[in-house]
Amino acid sequence: MTLLIKNGRIITAADDYVADILCEGEVITQIAPHLDAPSDAEVVDAAGKYVFPGFIDPHVHIYLPFMGTYAKDTYDSASRAALVGGTTSLIEMCCPSRDEEPLETFELWKSKAAISACDYTFHMGVSRYDESAEAQLREIVNRGISSFKIFMAYKGAFGVTDQELFDTLTLAKELGVIVTAHCENETLVAALQEKLISEGKTDTEWHERSRPPRVEAEGVHHLMTFAEMTGAHVYCVHTSCRDALEAVQAAQLRGVNAWVETVIPYLTLDSSCAELPDFEGAKYVMSPPLRDPIHRPVLWASLRSRLISTVATDHAPFDFAGQKDMGKDDFTKIPNGIPSIEDRVNLLYTHGVCPGQLDLNTFVDAASTQAAKLFGLYPRKGTIQVGSDADLVIYDPEYRGQISAKTQLMDVDYSAYEGWEITGRPSVVTVRGEVQARDGEFVGELGRGQFLSREPTHF
Ligand code: URP
Ligand code: ZN
Ligand code: ZN
């Protein structure tokens, strides 16, 4: 396959210029003005459009047994949704429960992803640490995984003990693996939930009160102390509030190697959504919870200052009917998660770039390049240069549209952004040199996605 993209405005994390891009086979082979089209080339006119590197979502859940049910998407729906939204690579959380074997779980998750249309890899969840788990984790790293995931929340499910946290970080340091972490103090969450429920406070509005900012900040502080003692490199996923950011910043000043992710729901929604009447608020229950609006400008400012490295989704889709309503009489039983794999890039562009909250380079850095750099994919992914995979998003800034569950490809019965206006969207999306999406339609091939084997880089 030969593809020539002409006259686009190429935006990377560092550059902004107009040129043509020639893609031969799966990679970019030339970038220059006025390239001649080889006779077999498909030519895409990108005049008036941006050309971004394929976006990377470094935190998604697709196959997820969780809170008595399963996340709704498969790689069929999720990879198509990702691609129409401009995301060409996914990093999924592989989440074994305590009694499952890491290696079997890893192979199970990999088998679920075999139908993916976009490229993918995994953060390997560590839910138990003993001699056997350690040997299996070493083998999983040999099989191309260079990041772990630990949960400090979800007592009795995925959560690890302090000894296991220490052992995981010690192994990660030895292997050069970065550890991604869900930071909330699980003892405090369990105690606050019990108190609220016993007081009859069972509605969705109480979810935030059961996991306030201090509970998240305590989780971050805890992780930072363990990272400091072991020298491991750590990455706080789905960071929602000022208090948590302050805990990371304090650790960075002590020399801890720590990075921060936020997710699109925290940048665009707030706790009032979870207070909507008639159980509508359940659509907005995720953990950590959507916060008071005072945290939103802090998140945007931290993105600009680059204290926050990445914007992910934490895509975790559960239907409103039949799944979220498992918690109708008790908010602690609502499956946690907000779906947004399809909408992340357009929302970040609309609410970040359009109002001037983010410049174009920072937008690309946060939604693509930093994830590639942190997780061992750069420069194969995350940038536009000769030799990189030809994962490209030709983005039409003139497009105007609306988000709706009726038109989305995500396999879930609602949108948290129903009726929201969107400015701009991908008009052509390529993965390794082949067009996979055009103007909101998936035109690619299921099963074409590749497992991205990664080497440890965090020594
Ligand atoms: O509410 C959330 N975040 N659901 C997905 C699981 C997790 O904690 O990432
Ligand atoms: Zn989490
Ligand atoms: Zn998650």
mmCIF file of N, CA, C and O in Angstrom, residues 372-403:
data_model
loop_
_atom_site.group_PDB
_atom_site.id
_atom_site.type_symbol
_atom_site.label_atom_id
_atom_site.label_comp_id
_atom_site.label_asym_id
_atom_site.label_seq_id
_atom_site.Cartn_x
_atom_site.Cartn_y
_atom_site.Cartn_z
ATOM 1 N N ALA A 372 3.335 7.449 24.167
ATOM 2 C CA ALA A 372 4.321 6.656 23.419
ATOM 3 C C ALA A 372 5.665 6.660 24.141
ATOM 4 O O ALA A 372 6.322 5.617 24.276
ATOM 5 N N LYS A 373 6.064 7.835 24.624
ATOM 6 C CA LYS A 373 7.380 7.937 25.286
ATOM 7 C C LYS A 373 7.392 7.164 26.606
ATOM 8 O O LYS A 373 8.345 6.432 26.903
ATOM 9 N N LEU A 374 6.353 7.330 27.395
ATOM 10 C CA LEU A 374 6.347 6.704 28.732
ATOM 11 C C LEU A 374 6.237 5.189 28.648
ATOM 12 O O LEU A 374 6.754 4.472 29.511
ATOM 13 N N PHE A 375 5.550 4.695 27.613
ATOM 14 C CA PHE A 375 5.238 3.265 27.589
ATOM 15 C C PHE A 375 5.983 2.504 26.489
ATOM 16 O O PHE A 375 5.541 1.443 26.045
ATOM 17 N N GLY A 376 7.140 3.048 26.057
ATOM 18 C CA GLY A 376 8.037 2.279 25.197
ATOM 19 C C GLY A 376 7.554 2.094 23.771
ATOM 20 O O GLY A 376 7.889 1.102 23.129
ATOM 21 N N LEU A 377 6.798 3.063 23.264
ATOM 22 C CA LEU A 377 6.304 2.957 21.881
ATOM 23 C C LEU A 377 6.942 3.992 20.955
ATOM 24 O O LEU A 377 6.724 3.960 19.745
ATOM 25 N N TYR A 378 7.696 4.904 21.514
ATOM 26 C CA TYR A 378 8.251 6.030 20.758
ATOM 27 C C TYR A 378 9.611 5.643 20.162
ATOM 28 O O TYR A 378 10.392 4.979 20.840
ATOM 29 N N PRO A 379 9.956 6.030 18.925
ATOM 30 C CA PRO A 379 9.206 6.853 17.968
ATOM 31 C C PRO A 379 8.410 6.032 16.952
ATOM 32 O O PRO A 379 7.967 6.584 15.956
ATOM 33 N N ARG A 380 8.219 4.735 17.244
ATOM 34 C CA ARG A 380 7.367 3.963 16.319
ATOM 35 C C ARG A 380 5.971 4.596 16.269
ATOM 36 O O ARG A 380 5.357 4.692 15.219
ATOM 37 N N LYS A 381 5.481 4.991 17.452
ATOM 38 C CA LYS A 381 4.183 5.654 17.564
ATOM 39 C C LYS A 381 4.403 7.028 18.200
ATOM 40 O O LYS A 381 5.454 7.303 18.776
ATOM 41 N N GLY A 382 3.392 7.890 18.097
ATOM 42 C CA GLY A 382 3.416 9.147 18.850
ATOM 43 C C GLY A 382 4.048 10.318 18.150
ATOM 44 O O GLY A 382 4.116 11.411 18.711
ATOM 45 N N THR A 383 4.532 10.119 16.910
ATOM 46 C CA THR A 383 5.093 11.245 16.187
ATOM 47 C C THR A 383 4.986 10.996 14.686
ATOM 48 O O THR A 383 4.569 9.912 14.243
ATOM 49 N N ILE A 384 5.355 12.027 13.910
ATOM 50 C CA ILE A 384 5.355 11.905 12.451
ATOM 51 C C ILE A 384 6.783 12.148 11.998
ATOM 52 O O ILE A 384 7.284 13.281 12.027
ATOM 53 N N GLN A 385 7.473 11.078 11.663
ATOM 54 C CA GLN A 385 8.838 11.197 11.155
ATOM 55 C C GLN A 385 9.140 9.992 10.279
ATOM 56 O O GLN A 385 8.459 8.962 10.371
ATOM 57 N N VAL A 386 10.157 10.133 9.425
ATOM 58 C CA VAL A 386 10.524 9.019 8.556
ATOM 59 C C VAL A 386 10.893 7.820 9.426
ATOM 60 O O VAL A 386 11.642 7.951 10.401
ATOM 61 N N GLY A 387 10.318 6.666 9.096
ATOM 62 C CA GLY A 387 10.576 5.443 9.863
ATOM 63 C C GLY A 387 9.492 5.108 10.863
ATOM 64 O O GLY A 387 9.387 3.965 11.312
ATOM 65 N N SER A 388 8.692 6.108 11.240
ATOM 66 C CA SER A 388 7.595 5.831 12.187
ATOM 67 C C SER A 388 6.476 5.089 11.473
ATOM 68 O O SER A 388 6.313 5.204 10.256
ATOM 69 N N ASP A 389 5.677 4.348 12.247
ATOM 70 C CA ASP A 389 4.475 3.738 11.678
ATOM 71 C C ASP A 389 3.604 4.829 11.065
ATOM 72 O O ASP A 389 3.465 5.917 11.647
ATOM 73 N N ALA A 390 3.014 4.512 9.923
ATOM 74 C CA ALA A 390 2.156 5.505 9.253
ATOM 75 C C ALA A 390 0.768 5.493 9.885
ATOM 76 O O ALA A 390 -0.230 5.121 9.272
ATOM 77 N N ASP A 391 0.718 5.886 11.153
ATOM 78 C CA ASP A 391 -0.545 6.081 11.890
ATOM 79 C C ASP A 391 -0.805 7.580 11.862
ATOM 80 O O ASP A 391 -0.101 8.351 12.540
ATOM 81 N N LEU A 392 -1.781 7.997 11.086
ATOM 82 C CA LEU A 392 -1.987 9.432 10.878
ATOM 83 C C LEU A 392 -3.461 9.788 11.002
ATOM 84 O O LEU A 392 -4.335 8.992 10.631
ATOM 85 N N VAL A 393 -3.704 10.968 11.530
ATOM 86 C CA VAL A 393 -5.074 11.464 11.646
ATOM 87 C C VAL A 393 -5.157 12.787 10.889
ATOM 88 O O VAL A 393 -4.540 13.775 11.284
ATOM 89 N N ILE A 394 -5.886 12.760 9.777
ATOM 90 C CA ILE A 394 -6.108 13.997 9.009
ATOM 91 C C ILE A 394 -7.381 14.602 9.577
ATOM 92 O O ILE A 394 -8.459 14.008 9.499
ATOM 93 N N TYR A 395 -7.218 15.743 10.211
ATOM 94 C CA TYR A 395 -8.267 16.284 11.079
ATOM 95 C C TYR A 395 -8.894 17.513 10.452
ATOM 96 O O TYR A 395 -8.192 18.463 10.085
ATOM 97 N N ASP A 396 -10.210 17.490 10.349
ATOM 98 C CA ASP A 396 -10.943 18.594 9.722
ATOM 99 C C ASP A 396 -11.434 19.570 10.794
ATOM 100 O O ASP A 396 -12.415 19.287 11.482
ATOM 101 N N PRO A 397 -10.779 20.731 10.923
ATOM 102 C CA PRO A 397 -11.178 21.660 11.990
ATOM 103 C C PRO A 397 -12.499 22.376 11.689
ATOM 104 O O PRO A 397 -13.063 23.025 12.568
ATOM 105 N N GLU A 398 -12.989 22.240 10.447
ATOM 106 C CA GLU A 398 -14.240 22.923 10.057
ATOM 107 C C GLU A 398 -15.480 22.103 10.393
ATOM 108 O O GLU A 398 -16.604 22.610 10.334
ATOM 109 N N TYR A 399 -15.297 20.834 10.727
ATOM 110 C CA TYR A 399 -16.458 19.973 10.981
ATOM 111 C C TYR A 399 -17.232 20.467 12.205
ATOM 112 O O TYR A 399 -16.651 20.875 13.212
ATOM 113 N N ARG A 400 -18.541 20.407 12.124
ATOM 114 C CA ARG A 400 -19.396 20.684 13.279
ATOM 115 C C ARG A 400 -20.372 19.526 13.431
ATOM 116 O O ARG A 400 -21.001 19.100 12.456
ATOM 117 N N GLY A 401 -20.518 19.014 14.629
ATOM 118 C CA GLY A 401 -21.446 17.903 14.831
ATOM 119 C C GLY A 401 -21.851 17.791 16.286
ATOM 120 O O GLY A 401 -21.527 18.649 17.112
ATOM 121 N N GLN A 402 -22.563 16.726 16.573
ATOM 122 C CA GLN A 402 -23.061 16.482 17.940
ATOM 123 C C GLN A 402 -22.791 15.044 18.332
ATOM 124 O O GLN A 402 -22.897 14.144 17.495
ATOM 125 N N ILE A 403 -22.519 14.839 19.601
ATOM 126 C CA ILE A 403 -22.336 13.475 20.119
ATOM 127 C C ILE A 403 -23.718 12.908 20.461
ATOM 128 O O ILE A 403 -24.546 13.605 21.049
#
